[in-house]
Coordinates of N, CA and C in Angstrom, one line a residue:
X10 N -10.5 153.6 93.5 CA -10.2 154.9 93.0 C -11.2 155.3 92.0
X11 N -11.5 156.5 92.0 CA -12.3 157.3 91.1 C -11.6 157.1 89.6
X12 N -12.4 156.1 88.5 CA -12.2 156.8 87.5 C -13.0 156.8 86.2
X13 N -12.0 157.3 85.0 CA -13.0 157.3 83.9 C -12.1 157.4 82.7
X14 N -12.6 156.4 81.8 CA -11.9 156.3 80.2 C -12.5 155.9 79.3
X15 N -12.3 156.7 78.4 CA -12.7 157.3 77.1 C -12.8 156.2 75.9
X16 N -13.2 155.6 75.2 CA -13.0 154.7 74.1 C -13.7 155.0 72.8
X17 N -13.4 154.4 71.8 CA -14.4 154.8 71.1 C -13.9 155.4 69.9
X18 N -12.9 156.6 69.9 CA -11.9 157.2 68.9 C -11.7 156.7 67.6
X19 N -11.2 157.3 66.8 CA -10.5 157.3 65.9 C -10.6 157.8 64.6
X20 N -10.5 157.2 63.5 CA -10.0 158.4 62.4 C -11.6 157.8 61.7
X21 N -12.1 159.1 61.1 CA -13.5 158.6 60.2 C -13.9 160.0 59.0
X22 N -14.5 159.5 57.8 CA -14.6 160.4 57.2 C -15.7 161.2 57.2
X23 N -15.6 162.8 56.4 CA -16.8 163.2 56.8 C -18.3 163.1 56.7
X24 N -19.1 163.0 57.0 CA -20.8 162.3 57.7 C -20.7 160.7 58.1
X25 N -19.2 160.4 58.0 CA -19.2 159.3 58.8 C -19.9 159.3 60.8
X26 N -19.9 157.7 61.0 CA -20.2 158.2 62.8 C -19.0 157.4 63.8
X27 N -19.3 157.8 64.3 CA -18.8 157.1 65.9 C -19.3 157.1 67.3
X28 N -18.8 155.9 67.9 CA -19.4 155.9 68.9 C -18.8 156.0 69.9
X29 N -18.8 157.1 71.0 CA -17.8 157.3 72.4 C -18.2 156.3 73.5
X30 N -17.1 156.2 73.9 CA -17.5 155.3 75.3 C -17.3 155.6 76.9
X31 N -18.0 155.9 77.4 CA -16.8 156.9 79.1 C -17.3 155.1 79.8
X32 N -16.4 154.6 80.5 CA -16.7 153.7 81.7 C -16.0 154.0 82.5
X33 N -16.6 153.9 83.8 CA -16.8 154.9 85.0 C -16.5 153.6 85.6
X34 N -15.4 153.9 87.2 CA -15.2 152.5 88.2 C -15.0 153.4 89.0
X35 N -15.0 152.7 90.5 CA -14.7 153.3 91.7 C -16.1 154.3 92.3
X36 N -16.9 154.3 91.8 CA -18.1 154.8 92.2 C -19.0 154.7 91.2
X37 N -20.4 155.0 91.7 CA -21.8 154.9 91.1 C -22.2 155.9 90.1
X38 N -22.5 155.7 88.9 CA -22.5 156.1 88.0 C -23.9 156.9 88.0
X39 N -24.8 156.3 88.1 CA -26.0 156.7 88.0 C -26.2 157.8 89.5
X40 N -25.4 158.1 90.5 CA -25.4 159.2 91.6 C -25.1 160.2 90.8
X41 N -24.1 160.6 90.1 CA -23.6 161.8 89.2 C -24.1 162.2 87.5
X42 N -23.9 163.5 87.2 CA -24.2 163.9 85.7 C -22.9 163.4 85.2
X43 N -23.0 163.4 83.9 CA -22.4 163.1 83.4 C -21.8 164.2 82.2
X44 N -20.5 164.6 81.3 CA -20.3 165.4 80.2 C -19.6 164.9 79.6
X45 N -19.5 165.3 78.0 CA -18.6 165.2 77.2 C -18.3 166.8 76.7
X46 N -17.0 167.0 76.7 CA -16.1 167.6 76.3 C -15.0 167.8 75.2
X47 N -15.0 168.9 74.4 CA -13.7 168.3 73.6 C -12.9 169.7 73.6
X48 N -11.6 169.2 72.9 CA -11.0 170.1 72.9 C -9.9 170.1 71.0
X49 N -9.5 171.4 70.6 CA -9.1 171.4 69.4 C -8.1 171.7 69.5
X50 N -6.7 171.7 68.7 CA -5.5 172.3 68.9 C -6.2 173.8 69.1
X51 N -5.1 174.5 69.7 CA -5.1 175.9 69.6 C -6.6 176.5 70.0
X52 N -7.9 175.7 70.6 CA -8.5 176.4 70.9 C -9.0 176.0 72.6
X53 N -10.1 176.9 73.2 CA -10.5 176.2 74.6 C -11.2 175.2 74.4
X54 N -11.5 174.6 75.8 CA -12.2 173.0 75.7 C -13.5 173.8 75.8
X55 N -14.3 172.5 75.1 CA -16.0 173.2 74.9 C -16.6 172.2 75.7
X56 N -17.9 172.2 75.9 CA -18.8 171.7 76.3 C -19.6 171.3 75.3
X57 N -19.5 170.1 74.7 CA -20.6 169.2 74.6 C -21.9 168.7 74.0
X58 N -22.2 167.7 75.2 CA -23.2 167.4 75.6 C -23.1 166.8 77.1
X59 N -24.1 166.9 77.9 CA -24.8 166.5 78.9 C -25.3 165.8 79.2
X60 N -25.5 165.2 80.2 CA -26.4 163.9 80.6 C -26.4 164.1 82.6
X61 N -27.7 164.0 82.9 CA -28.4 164.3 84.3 C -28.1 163.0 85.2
X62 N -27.8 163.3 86.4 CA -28.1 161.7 87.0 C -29.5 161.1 87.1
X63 N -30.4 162.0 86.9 CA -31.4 161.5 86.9 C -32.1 161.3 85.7
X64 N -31.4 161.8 85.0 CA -31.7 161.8 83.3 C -32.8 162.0 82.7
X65 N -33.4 163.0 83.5 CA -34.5 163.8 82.9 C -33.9 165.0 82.5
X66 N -32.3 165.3 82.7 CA -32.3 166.5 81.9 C -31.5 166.0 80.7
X67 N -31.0 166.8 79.4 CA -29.6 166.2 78.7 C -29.5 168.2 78.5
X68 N -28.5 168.2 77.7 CA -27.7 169.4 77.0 C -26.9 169.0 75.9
X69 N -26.7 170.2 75.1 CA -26.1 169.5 73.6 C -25.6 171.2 73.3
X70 N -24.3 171.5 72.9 CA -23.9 172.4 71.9 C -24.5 172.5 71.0
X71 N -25.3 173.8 70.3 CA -25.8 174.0 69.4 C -25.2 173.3 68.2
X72 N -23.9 173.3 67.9 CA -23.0 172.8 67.0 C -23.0 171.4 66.6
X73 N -23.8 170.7 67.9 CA -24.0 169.0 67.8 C -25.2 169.0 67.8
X74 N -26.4 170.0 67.9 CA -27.7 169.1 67.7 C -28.0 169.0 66.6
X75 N -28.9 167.8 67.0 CA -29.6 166.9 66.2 C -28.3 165.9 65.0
X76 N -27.2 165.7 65.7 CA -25.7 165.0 64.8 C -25.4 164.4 66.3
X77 N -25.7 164.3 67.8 CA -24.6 164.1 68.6 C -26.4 163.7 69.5
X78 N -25.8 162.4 70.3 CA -26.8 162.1 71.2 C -26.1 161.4 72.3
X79 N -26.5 161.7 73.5 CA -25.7 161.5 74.7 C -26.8 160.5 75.7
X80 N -26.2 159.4 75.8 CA -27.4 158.6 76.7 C -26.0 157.9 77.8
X81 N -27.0 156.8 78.6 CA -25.9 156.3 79.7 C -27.0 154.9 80.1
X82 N -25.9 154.1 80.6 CA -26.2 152.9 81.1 C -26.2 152.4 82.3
X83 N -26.7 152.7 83.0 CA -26.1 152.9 84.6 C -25.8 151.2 85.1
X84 N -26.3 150.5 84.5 CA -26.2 148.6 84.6 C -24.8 148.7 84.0
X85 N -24.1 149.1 83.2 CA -22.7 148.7 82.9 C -22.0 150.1 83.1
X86 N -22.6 150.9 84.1 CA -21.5 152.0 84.5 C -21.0 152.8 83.8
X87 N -21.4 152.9 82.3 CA -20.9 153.5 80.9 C -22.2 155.1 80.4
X88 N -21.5 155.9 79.8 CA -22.0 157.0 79.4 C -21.6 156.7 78.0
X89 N -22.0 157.0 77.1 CA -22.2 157.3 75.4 C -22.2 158.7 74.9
X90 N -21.4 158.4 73.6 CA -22.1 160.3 72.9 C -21.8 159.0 71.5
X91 N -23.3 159.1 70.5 CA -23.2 158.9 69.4 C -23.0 160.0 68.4
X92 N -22.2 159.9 67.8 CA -21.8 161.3 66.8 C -22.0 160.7 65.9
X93 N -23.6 161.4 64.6 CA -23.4 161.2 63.4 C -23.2 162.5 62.4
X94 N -22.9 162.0 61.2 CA -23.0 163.0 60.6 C -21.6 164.5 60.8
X95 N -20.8 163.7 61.0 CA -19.1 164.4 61.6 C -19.0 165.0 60.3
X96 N -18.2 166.2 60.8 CA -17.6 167.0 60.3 C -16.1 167.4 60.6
X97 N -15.2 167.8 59.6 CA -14.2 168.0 60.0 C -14.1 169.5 61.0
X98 N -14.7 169.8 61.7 CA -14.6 170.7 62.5 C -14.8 170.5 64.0
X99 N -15.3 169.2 64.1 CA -15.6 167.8 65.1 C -14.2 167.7 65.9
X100 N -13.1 167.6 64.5 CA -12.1 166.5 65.0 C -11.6 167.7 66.4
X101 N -11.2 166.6 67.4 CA -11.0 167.4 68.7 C -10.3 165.8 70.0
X102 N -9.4 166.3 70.5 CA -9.8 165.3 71.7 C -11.4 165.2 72.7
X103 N -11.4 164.1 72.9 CA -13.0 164.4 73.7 C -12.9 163.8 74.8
X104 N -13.2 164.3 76.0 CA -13.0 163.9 77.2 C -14.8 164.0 78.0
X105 N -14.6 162.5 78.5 CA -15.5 162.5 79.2 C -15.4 163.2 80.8
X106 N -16.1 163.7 81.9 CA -15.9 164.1 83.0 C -17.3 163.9 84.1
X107 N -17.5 164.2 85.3 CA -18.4 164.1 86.0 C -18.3 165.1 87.2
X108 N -19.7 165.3 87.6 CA -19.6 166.3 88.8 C -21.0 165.7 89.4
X109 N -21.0 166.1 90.6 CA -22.1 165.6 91.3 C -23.1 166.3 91.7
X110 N -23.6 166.8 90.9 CA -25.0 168.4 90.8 C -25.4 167.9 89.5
X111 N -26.3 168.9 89.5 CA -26.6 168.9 87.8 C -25.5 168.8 86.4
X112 N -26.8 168.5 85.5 CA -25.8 169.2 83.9 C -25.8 170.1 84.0
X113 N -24.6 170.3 82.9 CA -23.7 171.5 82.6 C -22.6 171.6 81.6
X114 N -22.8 172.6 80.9 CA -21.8 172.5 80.0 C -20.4 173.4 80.3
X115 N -20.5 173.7 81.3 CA -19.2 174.3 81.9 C -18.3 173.5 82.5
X116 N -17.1 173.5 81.4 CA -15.8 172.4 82.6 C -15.8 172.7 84.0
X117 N -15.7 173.9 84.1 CA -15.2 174.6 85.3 C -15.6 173.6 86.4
X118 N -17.1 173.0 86.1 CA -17.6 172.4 87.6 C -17.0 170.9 87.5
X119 N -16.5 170.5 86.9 CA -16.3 168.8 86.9 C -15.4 168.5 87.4
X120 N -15.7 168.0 88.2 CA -14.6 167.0 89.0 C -13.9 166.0 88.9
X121 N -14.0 164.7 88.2 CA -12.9 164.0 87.4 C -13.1 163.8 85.6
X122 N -12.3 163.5 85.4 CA -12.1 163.7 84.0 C -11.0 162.2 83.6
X123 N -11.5 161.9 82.6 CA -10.7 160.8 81.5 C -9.3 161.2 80.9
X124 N -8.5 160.3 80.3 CA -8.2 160.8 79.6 C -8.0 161.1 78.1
X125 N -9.2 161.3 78.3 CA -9.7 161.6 76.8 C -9.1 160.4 75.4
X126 N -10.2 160.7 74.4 CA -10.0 160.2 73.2 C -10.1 161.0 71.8
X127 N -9.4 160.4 70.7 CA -8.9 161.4 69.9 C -10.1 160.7 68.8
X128 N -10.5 161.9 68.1 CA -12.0 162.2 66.9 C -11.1 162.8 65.5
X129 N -10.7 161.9 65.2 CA -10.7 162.7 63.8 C -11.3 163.0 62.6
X130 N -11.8 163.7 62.1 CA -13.0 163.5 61.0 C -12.1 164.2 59.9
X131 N -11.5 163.6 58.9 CA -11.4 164.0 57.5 C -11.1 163.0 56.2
X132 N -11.2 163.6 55.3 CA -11.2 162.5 53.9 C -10.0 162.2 53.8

């Protein structure tokens, strides 16, 4: 079976970091892009950052560059988002997901999804 889960979470203060984890089973990791997603109470889920199967491309929410870096391991089946420099406007569930096309920061196209991990960034 197709899946994917999230690790990595938890509670950190602000310009602290963390490190996300998506591991991917039931299929080839390095055939598909890869996303991270999050989502806040009371608002829509956002997009991210990106990562290509081929990984010549990436993508990043204005809001994460140059604080949020998205790489992948295709030898251990695992995708990454390093978040430094968090802020409390960060804190969000964050779900990993995949589609089999390009990046994108649009949920709309992804086809499986984690079930997410929880970011919380405050003092």
């Amino acid at each position: 079976q197709v899946q994917l889960v999230e690790s990595g979470g938890g509670l950190v203060q602000p310009g602290g970091s963390l490190r996300l984890s998506c591991a991917a089973s039931g299929f080839t990791l390095d055939d598909y892009a890869i996303g991270w997603f999050r989502q806040a109470p009371g608002k829509e889920r956002e997009g991210v950052s990106c990562i290509s199967s081929s990984e010549r491309s990436t993508y990043s929410a204005d809001s994460v560059k140059g604080r949020f870096t998205i790489s992948r391991d295709n030898a251990k089946n695992t995708v990454y988002l390093q978040m430094n420099s968090l802020k409390p406007e960060d804190t969000a569930v964050y779900y990993c997901a995949t589609r089999s096309f390009g990046c994108s920061l649009n949920s709309k196209w992804y086809k499986y999804w984690g079930p997410g991990t929880q970011v919380t960034v405050s003092s």
